[in-house]
């Protein structure tokens, strides 16, 4: 291998380690940290496929959150999303993107499917 190959290989290993650390953290819980745009809106995308990915999202407390639910399955379990703290119960069509908006107050706000089987949380920090 040339020196460039070694640099690329080392970078790839570093990137994998970073991704593992970023998404798994020390607790083993997938956590994403989202920052606000200059307009003060936090864009968050959650993939729905057998669960929510990421399932735990940190946002700045008090920020307006625009949450895009990217549902990649038609399992009826994920037909709805419920975020009780923000009074949200919304149908989530299969193989489509659904946007819900709310203002994330400080603290942990659970969200789930309509049956309470899939779980996730928005954390206002
Ligand atoms: Cu369900």
CSV table of C-alpha atoms and ligand atoms in Angstrom, one decimal:
chain,number,residue,atom,x,y,z
A,1,UNK,CA,0.0,0.0,0.0
A,2,UNK,CA,1.1,3.5,-0.7
A,3,UNK,CA,1.2,6.1,2.1
A,4,UNK,CA,-2.0,7.6,0.7
A,5,UNK,CA,-3.7,4.2,1.1
A,6,UNK,CA,-2.6,4.1,4.7
A,7,UNK,CA,-3.9,7.5,5.3
A,8,UNK,CA,-7.3,6.6,3.8
A,9,UNK,CA,-7.4,3.4,5.8
A,10,UNK,CA,-6.6,5.2,9.0
A,11,UNK,CA,-9.2,7.8,8.3
A,12,UNK,CA,-11.9,5.2,7.6
A,13,UNK,CA,-11.1,3.5,11.0
A,14,UNK,CA,-11.2,6.9,12.7
A,15,UNK,CA,-14.5,7.7,11.1
A,16,UNK,CA,-16.0,4.3,12.1
A,17,UNK,CA,-14.9,4.9,15.7
A,18,UNK,CA,-16.4,8.4,15.7
A,19,UNK,CA,-19.7,7.2,14.3
A,20,UNK,CA,-19.9,4.4,16.9
A,21,UNK,CA,-19.1,6.9,19.6
A,22,UNK,CA,-21.5,9.5,18.3
A,23,UNK,CA,-24.5,7.2,17.9
A,24,UNK,CA,-23.9,4.7,20.7
A,25,UNK,CA,-22.2,6.9,23.3
A,26,UNK,CA,-20.9,5.5,26.5
A,27,UNK,CA,-24.4,4.3,27.5
A,28,UNK,CA,-25.1,2.3,24.4
A,29,UNK,CA,-28.2,4.4,23.7
A,30,UNK,CA,-28.4,5.9,20.2
A,31,UNK,CA,-28.3,9.7,20.8
A,32,UNK,CA,-28.3,12.4,18.2
A,33,UNK,CA,-27.6,16.0,19.1
A,34,UNK,CA,-29.3,18.6,16.9
A,35,UNK,CA,-28.4,22.3,16.7
A,36,UNK,CA,-30.6,25.2,15.8
A,37,UNK,CA,-30.3,27.0,12.4
A,38,UNK,CA,-29.7,30.8,12.5
A,39,UNK,CA,-33.6,31.1,12.2
A,40,UNK,CA,-33.8,29.2,15.5
A,41,UNK,CA,-35.4,26.0,14.0
A,42,UNK,CA,-33.9,22.6,14.8
A,43,UNK,CA,-34.3,20.1,12.0
A,44,UNK,CA,-34.5,16.5,13.1
A,45,UNK,CA,-35.0,13.5,10.9
A,46,UNK,CA,-36.1,10.2,12.4
A,47,UNK,CA,-36.2,7.1,10.3
A,48,UNK,CA,-39.0,4.7,11.2
A,49,UNK,CA,-38.2,1.1,10.4
A,50,UNK,CA,-38.7,-1.4,13.2
A,51,UNK,CA,-38.1,1.4,15.6
A,52,UNK,CA,-37.0,5.1,15.6
A,53,UNK,CA,-33.5,6.0,14.5
A,54,UNK,CA,-32.1,7.9,16.2
A,55,UNK,CA,-34.4,7.2,19.1
A,56,UNK,CA,-33.0,9.9,21.5
A,57,UNK,CA,-32.5,13.4,20.2
A,58,UNK,CA,-31.0,16.3,22.2
A,59,UNK,CA,-32.1,19.8,21.2
A,60,UNK,CA,-31.5,23.2,22.8
A,61,UNK,CA,-34.3,23.7,25.4
A,62,UNK,CA,-37.0,26.1,24.2
A,63,UNK,CA,-36.2,25.7,20.5
A,64,UNK,CA,-38.7,25.2,17.7
A,65,UNK,CA,-38.2,21.6,16.4
A,66,UNK,CA,-39.2,20.5,12.9
A,67,UNK,CA,-39.2,16.7,13.1
A,68,UNK,CA,-39.3,14.8,9.8
A,69,UNK,CA,-40.5,11.3,10.2
A,70,UNK,CA,-39.1,9.2,7.4
A,71,UNK,CA,-41.2,6.0,7.5
A,72,UNK,CA,-39.6,3.2,5.5
A,73,UNK,CA,-42.0,0.5,6.3
A,74,UNK,CA,-45.7,-0.3,6.3
A,75,UNK,CA,-45.9,-2.3,9.5
A,76,UNK,CA,-49.2,-1.0,11.1
A,77,UNK,CA,-47.4,-0.6,14.4
A,78,UNK,CA,-45.8,2.7,13.3
A,79,UNK,CA,-49.0,4.1,11.7
A,80,UNK,CA,-49.1,6.9,14.3
A,81,UNK,CA,-46.7,8.9,16.3
A,82,UNK,CA,-47.7,10.3,19.7
A,83,UNK,CA,-45.8,13.0,21.6
A,84,UNK,CA,-48.0,13.5,24.7
A,85,UNK,CA,-46.0,16.4,26.2
A,86,UNK,CA,-46.7,18.5,23.1
A,87,UNK,CA,-50.2,17.2,22.5
A,88,UNK,CA,-49.2,15.5,19.2
A,89,UNK,CA,-50.9,12.4,17.8
A,90,UNK,CA,-50.4,12.2,14.1
A,91,UNK,CA,-50.9,9.6,11.3
A,92,UNK,CA,-47.6,8.7,9.7
A,93,UNK,CA,-48.1,7.4,6.1
A,94,UNK,CA,-46.0,4.5,5.0
A,95,UNK,CA,-43.0,5.2,2.7
A,96,UNK,CA,-43.4,8.9,3.1
A,97,UNK,CA,-42.1,11.8,5.1
A,98,UNK,CA,-44.3,13.4,7.7
A,99,UNK,CA,-43.3,16.6,9.5
A,100,UNK,CA,-44.4,17.5,13.0
A,101,UNK,CA,-43.4,20.8,14.7
A,102,UNK,CA,-43.3,21.7,18.4
A,103,UNK,CA,-41.4,23.8,20.8
A,104,UNK,CA,-39.1,21.6,22.9
A,105,UNK,CA,-39.3,22.6,26.5
A,106,UNK,CA,-36.5,21.6,28.9
A,107,UNK,CA,-36.5,18.0,30.0
A,108,UNK,CA,-37.2,14.6,28.6
A,109,UNK,CA,-40.2,14.2,26.3
A,110,UNK,CA,-41.1,10.6,25.3
A,111,UNK,CA,-42.6,9.8,21.9
A,112,UNK,CA,-44.0,6.5,20.8
A,113,UNK,CA,-46.1,4.8,18.2
A,114,UNK,CA,-49.9,4.8,18.7
A,115,UNK,CA,-49.8,1.6,20.7
A,116,UNK,CA,-46.9,2.6,22.9
A,117,UNK,CA,-44.6,-0.2,21.5
A,118,UNK,CA,-41.9,1.9,19.7
A,119,UNK,CA,-40.2,4.4,21.9
A,120,UNK,CA,-38.0,7.5,21.6
A,121,UNK,CA,-37.4,10.8,23.3
A,122,UNK,CA,-36.7,14.4,22.6
A,123,UNK,CA,-34.5,15.9,25.3
A,124,UNK,CA,-34.5,19.7,25.7
A,125,UNK,CA,-31.1,20.7,27.2
B,1,LIG,CU1,-47.0,0.2,17.6
